Amino acid sequence: MAAIFSISFASSAIGAHFHRTKFNKPKTFVNPIRCTGRLEWDPEGVLGAPQTGHIARLEFKRRLEQDAAAREEFERQVREERERRRVLRESRVIPDTVEELVEFFLDTEAQEIEFEIARLRPR
């Protein structure tokens, strides 16, 4: 009986060596800056909204540098757009009442609101 007891005791001691607890990996440093489409590291909004189209913009610039005719056409379009905006700005009538001012800003294009606010500031 002592032999049976020593064998069972010895086998349970051997089994104890193979039974281990689960090894927990140490946690690695997690970078708080993630590319999720918004600037998480700019909580005050100092840098503004992220912009896209970097590659297309660089490709367009490179093409303009190489092609003089395309550059001239682009500059002509820019001049026409400036002239169109200038004529549109001059044709707008400055409102007199608060209700007309609200309606005026609702009818104004988004790109022109900053200009109109600066123009109407002294009033």
Coordinates of N, CA, C and O in Angstrom, one line a residue:
M1 N 0.8 -1.2 0.0 CA 0.0 0.0 0.0 C 0.9 1.2 0.0 O 0.5 2.2 -0.6
A2 N 1.9 1.2 0.7 CA 2.9 2.3 0.7 C 3.4 2.6 -0.7 O 3.6 3.7 -1.1
A3 N 3.5 1.5 -1.5 CA 4.0 1.7 -2.9 C 3.0 2.4 -3.7 O 3.3 3.3 -4.6
I4 N 1.7 2.0 -3.6 CA 0.6 2.7 -4.3 C 0.5 4.1 -3.9 O 0.3 5.0 -4.8
F5 N 0.6 4.4 -2.7 CA 0.5 5.8 -2.2 C 1.7 6.6 -2.7 O 1.5 7.8 -3.1
S6 N 2.9 6.1 -2.8 CA 4.0 6.8 -3.3 C 3.9 7.1 -4.8 O 4.3 8.1 -5.3
I7 N 3.3 6.1 -5.5 CA 3.2 6.3 -7.0 C 2.1 7.4 -7.2 O 2.3 8.2 -8.1
S8 N 1.0 7.3 -6.5 CA 0.0 8.3 -6.8 C 0.4 9.7 -6.3 O 0.2 10.7 -6.9
F9 N 1.2 9.7 -5.2 CA 1.7 11.0 -4.8 C 2.8 11.6 -5.7 O 2.8 12.7 -6.0
A10 N 3.6 10.6 -6.3 CA 4.6 11.1 -7.2 C 4.0 11.5 -8.5 O 4.4 12.5 -9.1
S11 N 2.9 10.8 -9.0 CA 2.3 11.3 -10.2 C 1.6 12.6 -10.1 O 1.5 13.4 -11.0
S12 N 1.0 12.8 -8.9 CA 0.3 14.1 -8.7 C 1.4 15.2 -8.6 O 1.1 16.4 -9.0
A13 N 2.6 14.9 -8.1 CA 3.6 15.9 -8.0 C 4.1 16.3 -9.4 O 4.4 17.4 -9.7
I14 N 4.2 15.3 -10.3 CA 4.6 15.5 -11.6 C 3.6 16.3 -12.4 O 3.9 17.3 -13.1
G15 N 2.3 16.0 -12.2 CA 1.3 16.8 -12.8 C 1.2 18.2 -12.4 O 0.8 19.1 -13.1
A16 N 1.7 18.5 -11.2 CA 1.7 19.9 -10.6 C 2.7 20.7 -11.4 O 2.5 21.9 -11.5
H17 N 3.7 20.1 -11.9 CA 4.7 20.9 -12.6 C 4.2 21.4 -14.0 O 4.6 22.4 -14.5
F18 N 3.2 20.6 -14.6 CA 2.7 21.0 -15.9 C 1.5 21.9 -15.8 O 1.1 22.5 -16.8
H19 N 0.9 22.0 -14.7 CA -0.2 22.9 -14.5 C 0.3 24.3 -14.2 O 0.8 24.6 -13.1
R20 N 0.1 25.2 -15.1 CA 0.5 26.6 -14.9 C -0.7 27.5 -15.0 O -1.6 27.2 -15.7
T21 N -0.6 28.6 -14.4 CA -1.6 29.7 -14.6 C -1.4 30.4 -15.9 O -0.3 30.3 -16.5
K22 N -2.4 31.0 -16.4 CA -2.4 31.7 -17.6 C -1.4 32.9 -17.5 O -1.4 33.7 -16.6
F23 N -0.5 33.0 -18.5 CA 0.5 34.1 -18.6 C -0.2 35.3 -19.1 O -0.7 35.3 -20.2
N24 N -0.1 36.4 -18.4 CA -0.6 37.6 -18.9 C 0.5 38.5 -19.4 O 1.5 38.7 -18.8
K25 N 0.3 38.9 -20.7 CA 1.3 39.7 -21.4 C 1.3 41.1 -20.7 O 0.3 41.6 -20.4
P26 N 2.5 41.7 -20.6 CA 2.5 43.0 -20.1 C 1.9 43.9 -21.2 O 2.1 43.8 -22.4
K27 N 1.1 44.9 -20.8 CA 0.5 45.8 -21.7 C 1.5 46.7 -22.3 O 2.3 47.3 -21.6
T28 N 1.4 46.9 -23.6 CA 2.3 47.8 -24.3 C 1.8 49.2 -24.2 O 0.6 49.4 -24.0
F29 N 2.7 50.2 -24.5 CA 2.2 51.6 -24.6 C 1.3 51.8 -25.7 O 1.5 51.4 -26.8
V30 N 0.2 52.4 -25.4 CA -0.8 52.7 -26.4 C -0.7 54.2 -26.8 O -0.8 55.1 -26.0
N31 N -0.5 54.4 -28.1 CA -0.3 55.8 -28.6 C -1.7 56.5 -28.6 O -2.6 56.0 -29.2
P32 N -1.8 57.6 -27.9 CA -3.1 58.3 -27.9 C -3.5 59.0 -29.2 O -4.6 59.4 -29.3
I33 N -2.5 59.2 -30.1 CA -2.9 59.8 -31.4 C -3.2 58.7 -32.4 O -2.4 57.9 -32.7
R34 N -4.4 58.8 -32.9 CA -4.9 57.8 -33.8 C -5.4 58.5 -35.1 O -5.9 59.6 -35.0
C35 N -5.3 57.9 -36.2 CA -5.7 58.4 -37.4 C -7.2 58.0 -37.7 O -7.4 57.0 -38.3
T36 N -8.1 58.7 -37.1 CA -9.5 58.3 -37.2 C -10.3 59.3 -38.1 O -11.5 59.2 -38.1
G37 N -9.6 60.2 -38.7 CA -10.3 61.1 -39.6 C -10.5 62.5 -38.9 O -11.0 63.4 -39.5
R38 N -10.3 62.5 -37.6 CA -10.4 63.8 -36.9 C -9.2 64.0 -36.0 O -8.5 63.0 -35.7
L39 N -8.9 65.2 -35.6 CA -7.7 65.5 -34.8 C -8.1 65.3 -33.4 O -8.6 66.2 -32.7
E40 N -7.7 64.2 -32.8 CA -8.0 64.0 -31.4 C -7.0 64.7 -30.5 O -7.2 64.9 -29.3
W41 N -5.8 65.0 -31.0 CA -4.8 65.7 -30.3 C -4.9 67.2 -30.3 O -4.0 67.9 -29.9
D42 N -6.0 67.7 -30.9 CA -6.2 69.1 -31.0 C -7.5 69.5 -30.4 O -8.5 69.8 -31.0
P43 N -7.6 69.3 -29.0 CA -8.9 69.5 -28.4 C -9.5 70.9 -28.5 O -10.7 71.1 -28.4
E44 N -8.6 71.9 -28.6 CA -9.1 73.3 -28.7 C -9.5 73.7 -30.1 O -10.0 74.8 -30.3
G45 N -9.2 72.9 -31.1 CA -9.6 73.2 -32.4 C -8.7 74.3 -33.1 O -9.1 75.0 -33.9
V46 N -7.4 74.4 -32.6 CA -6.5 75.4 -33.1 C -6.2 75.1 -34.6 O -6.1 76.1 -35.3
L47 N -6.0 73.9 -34.9 CA -5.5 73.6 -36.3 C -6.6 73.5 -37.3 O -6.3 73.5 -38.5
G48 N -7.8 73.6 -36.9 CA -8.9 73.5 -37.9 C -9.3 72.1 -38.3 O -8.7 71.2 -37.9
A49 N -10.2 72.1 -39.3 CA -10.6 70.8 -39.8 C -9.5 70.2 -40.7 O -8.8 70.9 -41.4
P50 N -9.4 68.8 -40.7 CA -8.4 68.2 -41.6 C -8.8 68.4 -43.1 O -10.0 68.4 -43.4
Q51 N -7.8 68.5 -43.9 CA -8.1 68.7 -45.4 C -7.6 67.5 -46.1 O -6.7 66.8 -45.7
T52 N -8.3 67.2 -47.2 CA -8.0 66.0 -48.0 C -7.5 66.5 -49.4 O -7.6 67.7 -49.7
G53 N -7.1 65.6 -50.2 CA -6.8 65.9 -51.6 C -5.3 66.4 -51.8 O -5.0 67.1 -52.7
H54 N -4.4 66.0 -50.9 CA -3.0 66.4 -51.0 C -2.4 65.9 -52.2 O -1.7 66.7 -52.9
I55 N -2.6 64.7 -52.6 CA -1.9 64.1 -53.8 C -2.4 64.8 -55.0 O -1.7 65.1 -55.9
A56 N -3.7 64.9 -55.1 CA -4.3 65.6 -56.3 C -3.9 67.0 -56.4 O -3.6 67.5 -57.6
R57 N -3.7 67.7 -55.3 CA -3.3 69.1 -55.4 C -1.8 69.2 -55.9 O -1.5 70.0 -56.7
L58 N -0.9 68.3 -55.4 CA 0.4 68.3 -55.8 C 0.6 67.9 -57.3 O 1.4 68.5 -58.0
E59 N -0.3 66.9 -57.7 CA -0.2 66.5 -59.1 C -0.7 67.7 -60.0 O -0.1 67.9 -61.1
F60 N -1.7 68.4 -59.6 CA -2.2 69.6 -60.4 C -1.2 70.7 -60.5 O -0.9 71.2 -61.5
K61 N -0.5 70.9 -59.4 CA 0.6 71.9 -59.3 C 1.7 71.5 -60.3 O 2.3 72.3 -61.0
R62 N 2.1 70.2 -60.3 CA 3.2 69.8 -61.1 C 2.8 69.9 -62.6 O 3.6 70.3 -63.4
R63 N 1.5 69.6 -62.9 CA 1.0 69.7 -64.3 C 1.0 71.1 -64.8 O 1.4 71.4 -65.9
L64 N 0.7 72.1 -63.9 CA 0.7 73.5 -64.2 C 2.1 74.0 -64.5 O 2.3 74.8 -65.4
E65 N 3.0 73.5 -63.7 CA 4.4 73.9 -63.9 C 4.9 73.5 -65.3 O 5.7 74.1 -65.9
Q66 N 4.5 72.3 -65.7 CA 5.0 71.7 -67.0 C 4.3 72.3 -68.2 O 4.9 72.4 -69.2
D67 N 3.0 72.6 -68.1 CA 2.3 73.0 -69.2 C 1.9 74.5 -69.1 O 1.0 74.9 -68.3
A68 N 2.5 75.3 -70.0 CA 2.3 76.7 -70.0 C 0.9 77.1 -70.4 O 0.2 78.0 -69.9
A69 N 0.4 76.4 -71.4 CA -1.0 76.7 -71.9 C -2.0 76.4 -70.8 O -3.0 77.1 -70.6
A70 N -1.9 75.3 -70.1 CA -2.8 75.0 -69.0 C -2.7 76.0 -67.9 O -3.7 76.4 -67.3
R71 N -1.5 76.5 -67.6 CA -1.3 77.5 -66.6 C -2.0 78.8 -67.0 O -2.7 79.4 -66.2
E72 N -1.9 79.2 -68.2 CA -2.5 80.4 -68.7 C -4.1 80.3 -68.7 O -4.8 81.2 -68.3
E73 N -4.6 79.1 -69.0 CA -6.0 78.8 -69.0 C -6.5 78.9 -67.5 O -7.6 79.5 -67.2
F74 N -5.8 78.3 -66.6 CA -6.2 78.3 -65.2 C -6.1 79.7 -64.7 O -7.1 80.1 -63.9
E75 N -5.1 80.5 -65.0 CA -5.1 81.9 -64.5 C -6.2 82.7 -65.1 O -6.8 83.6 -64.4
R76 N -6.6 82.5 -66.3 CA -7.7 83.2 -66.9 C -9.0 82.8 -66.2 O -9.8 83.7 -65.9
Q77 N -9.2 81.6 -65.8 CA -10.4 81.2 -65.1 C -10.4 81.8 -63.7 O -11.5 82.2 -63.2
V78 N -9.3 81.9 -63.1 CA -9.2 82.5 -61.7 C -9.6 84.0 -61.8 O -10.3 84.5 -61.0
R79 N -9.1 84.7 -62.9 CA -9.4 86.1 -63.1 C -10.9 86.3 -63.3 O -11.5 87.2 -62.7
E80 N -11.5 85.4 -64.1 CA -12.9 85.5 -64.4 C -13.7 85.3 -63.1 O -14.7 86.0 -62.9
E81 N -13.3 84.4 -62.3 CA -14.0 84.1 -61.1 C -13.9 85.3 -60.1 O -14.9 85.6 -59.4
R82 N -12.7 85.9 -60.0 CA -12.6 87.1 -59.2 C -13.5 88.2 -59.6 O -14.1 88.9 -58.8
E83 N -13.5 88.4 -60.9 CA -14.3 89.5 -61.5 C -15.8 89.2 -61.2 O -16.6 90.1 -60.9
R84 N -16.2 87.9 -61.4 CA -17.6 87.6 -61.1 C -18.0 87.8 -59.7 O -19.1 88.4 -59.4
R85 N -17.1 87.5 -58.8 CA -17.4 87.7 -57.3 C -17.4 89.2 -57.0 O -18.2 89.6 -56.2
R86 N -16.5 90.0 -57.6 CA -16.5 91.4 -57.4 C -17.8 92.1 -57.8 O -18.4 92.9 -57.1
V87 N -18.2 91.7 -59.0 CA -19.5 92.3 -59.5 C -20.7 91.8 -58.6 O -21.6 92.6 -58.3
L88 N -20.7 90.6 -58.2 CA -21.7 90.1 -57.3 C -21.7 90.8 -56.0 O -22.8 91.2 -55.4
R89 N -20.5 91.1 -55.4 CA -20.4 91.8 -54.1 C -21.0 93.2 -54.3 O -21.7 93.7 -53.4
E90 N -20.6 93.9 -55.4 CA -21.0 95.3 -55.5 C -22.5 95.4 -55.8 O -23.1 96.4 -55.5
S91 N -23.1 94.3 -56.4 CA -24.6 94.4 -56.7 C -25.4 94.2 -55.5 O -26.6 94.5 -55.5
R92 N -24.9 93.6 -54.4 CA -25.7 93.4 -53.2 C -26.0 94.7 -52.5 O -25.2 95.6 -52.3
V93 N -27.3 94.8 -52.1 CA -27.8 96.0 -51.4 C -27.7 95.7 -49.9 O -28.1 94.7 -49.4
I94 N -27.1 96.7 -49.2 CA -26.9 96.5 -47.7 C -28.3 96.7 -47.1 O -29.0 97.6 -47.2
P95 N -28.7 95.7 -46.2 CA -30.0 95.7 -45.6 C -30.0 96.8 -44.5 O -29.0 97.1 -43.9
D96 N -31.3 97.2 -44.2 CA -31.5 98.2 -43.1 C -32.0 97.7 -41.8 O -31.6 98.2 -40.8
T97 N -32.8 96.7 -41.9 CA -33.3 96.1 -40.6 C -32.7 94.8 -40.3 O -32.0 94.2 -41.1
V98 N -32.9 94.4 -39.1 CA -32.3 93.1 -38.6 C -32.9 91.9 -39.4 O -32.2 91.0 -39.7
E99 N -34.2 92.0 -39.6 CA -34.8 90.9 -40.4 C -34.2 90.8 -41.8 O -34.0 89.7 -42.3
E100 N -34.1 91.9 -42.4 CA -33.5 91.9 -43.8 C -32.0 91.4 -43.7 O -31.5 90.8 -44.6
L101 N -31.3 91.8 -42.6 CA -29.9 91.3 -42.5 C -29.8 89.8 -42.3 O -28.9 89.2 -42.9
V102 N -30.7 89.2 -41.6 CA -30.8 87.8 -41.4 C -31.0 87.1 -42.8 O -30.4 86.2 -43.2
E103 N -32.0 87.6 -43.5 CA -32.4 87.1 -44.8 C -31.2 87.3 -45.8 O -30.9 86.4 -46.6
F104 N -30.5 88.4 -45.7 CA -29.3 88.7 -46.5 C -28.2 87.6 -46.3 O -27.7 87.1 -47.2
F105 N -28.0 87.3 -45.0 CA -26.9 86.3 -44.7 C -27.4 84.9 -45.2 O -26.5 84.1 -45.6
L106 N -28.6 84.6 -45.1 CA -29.1 83.3 -45.5 C -29.0 83.1 -47.0 O -28.8 82.0 -47.5
D107 N -29.2 84.2 -47.7 CA -29.1 84.2 -49.2 C -27.7 84.3 -49.7 O -27.4 84.0 -50.9
T108 N -26.7 84.7 -48.9 CA -25.3 84.8 -49.3 C -24.6 83.5 -49.4 O -24.9 82.6 -48.6
E109 N -23.8 83.4 -50.4 CA -23.0 82.1 -50.6 C -22.0 81.9 -49.4 O -21.6 82.9 -48.8
A110 N -21.7 80.7 -49.1 CA -20.9 80.4 -48.0 C -19.5 81.1 -48.0 O -18.9 81.5 -47.0
Q111 N -18.9 81.1 -49.2 CA -17.6 81.7 -49.4 C -17.6 83.2 -49.2 O -16.6 83.8 -48.9
E112 N -18.8 83.8 -49.4 CA -18.9 85.3 -49.3 C -19.3 85.8 -47.9 O -19.3 87.0 -47.7
I113 N -19.7 84.9 -47.0 CA -20.2 85.4 -45.7 C -19.1 86.1 -44.9 O -19.4 87.2 -44.3
E114 N -17.9 85.6 -44.9 CA -16.8 86.3 -44.2 C -16.6 87.7 -44.7 O -16.4 88.6 -44.0
F115 N -16.6 87.8 -46.1 CA -16.4 89.2 -46.7 C -17.6 90.1 -46.3 O -17.3 91.2 -45.9
E116 N -18.8 89.6 -46.3 CA -19.9 90.4 -46.0 C -20.0 90.8 -44.5 O -20.3 91.9 -44.2
I117 N -19.6 89.9 -43.7 CA -19.5 90.2 -42.2 C -18.5 91.4 -42.0 O -18.8 92.3 -41.3
A118 N -17.3 91.3 -42.7 CA -16.3 92.3 -42.5 C -16.8 93.6 -43.1 O -16.6 94.7 -42.5
R119 N -17.5 93.6 -44.2 CA -18.1 94.8 -44.8 C -19.1 95.4 -44.0 O -19.2 96.7 -43.9
L120 N -20.0 94.7 -43.3 CA -21.1 95.2 -42.5 C -20.7 95.5 -41.1 O -21.5 96.0 -40.3
R121 N -19.5 95.2 -40.6 CA -19.1 95.3 -39.3 C -19.3 96.8 -38.7 O -19.8 96.9 -37.6
P122 N -18.9 97.8 -39.4 CA -19.0 99.2 -38.8 C -20.5 99.5 -38.5 O -20.7 100.4 -37.7
R123 N -21.4 98.9 -39.1 CA -22.8 99.3 -38.9 C -23.3 98.9 -37.6 O -23.5 98.4 -36.8

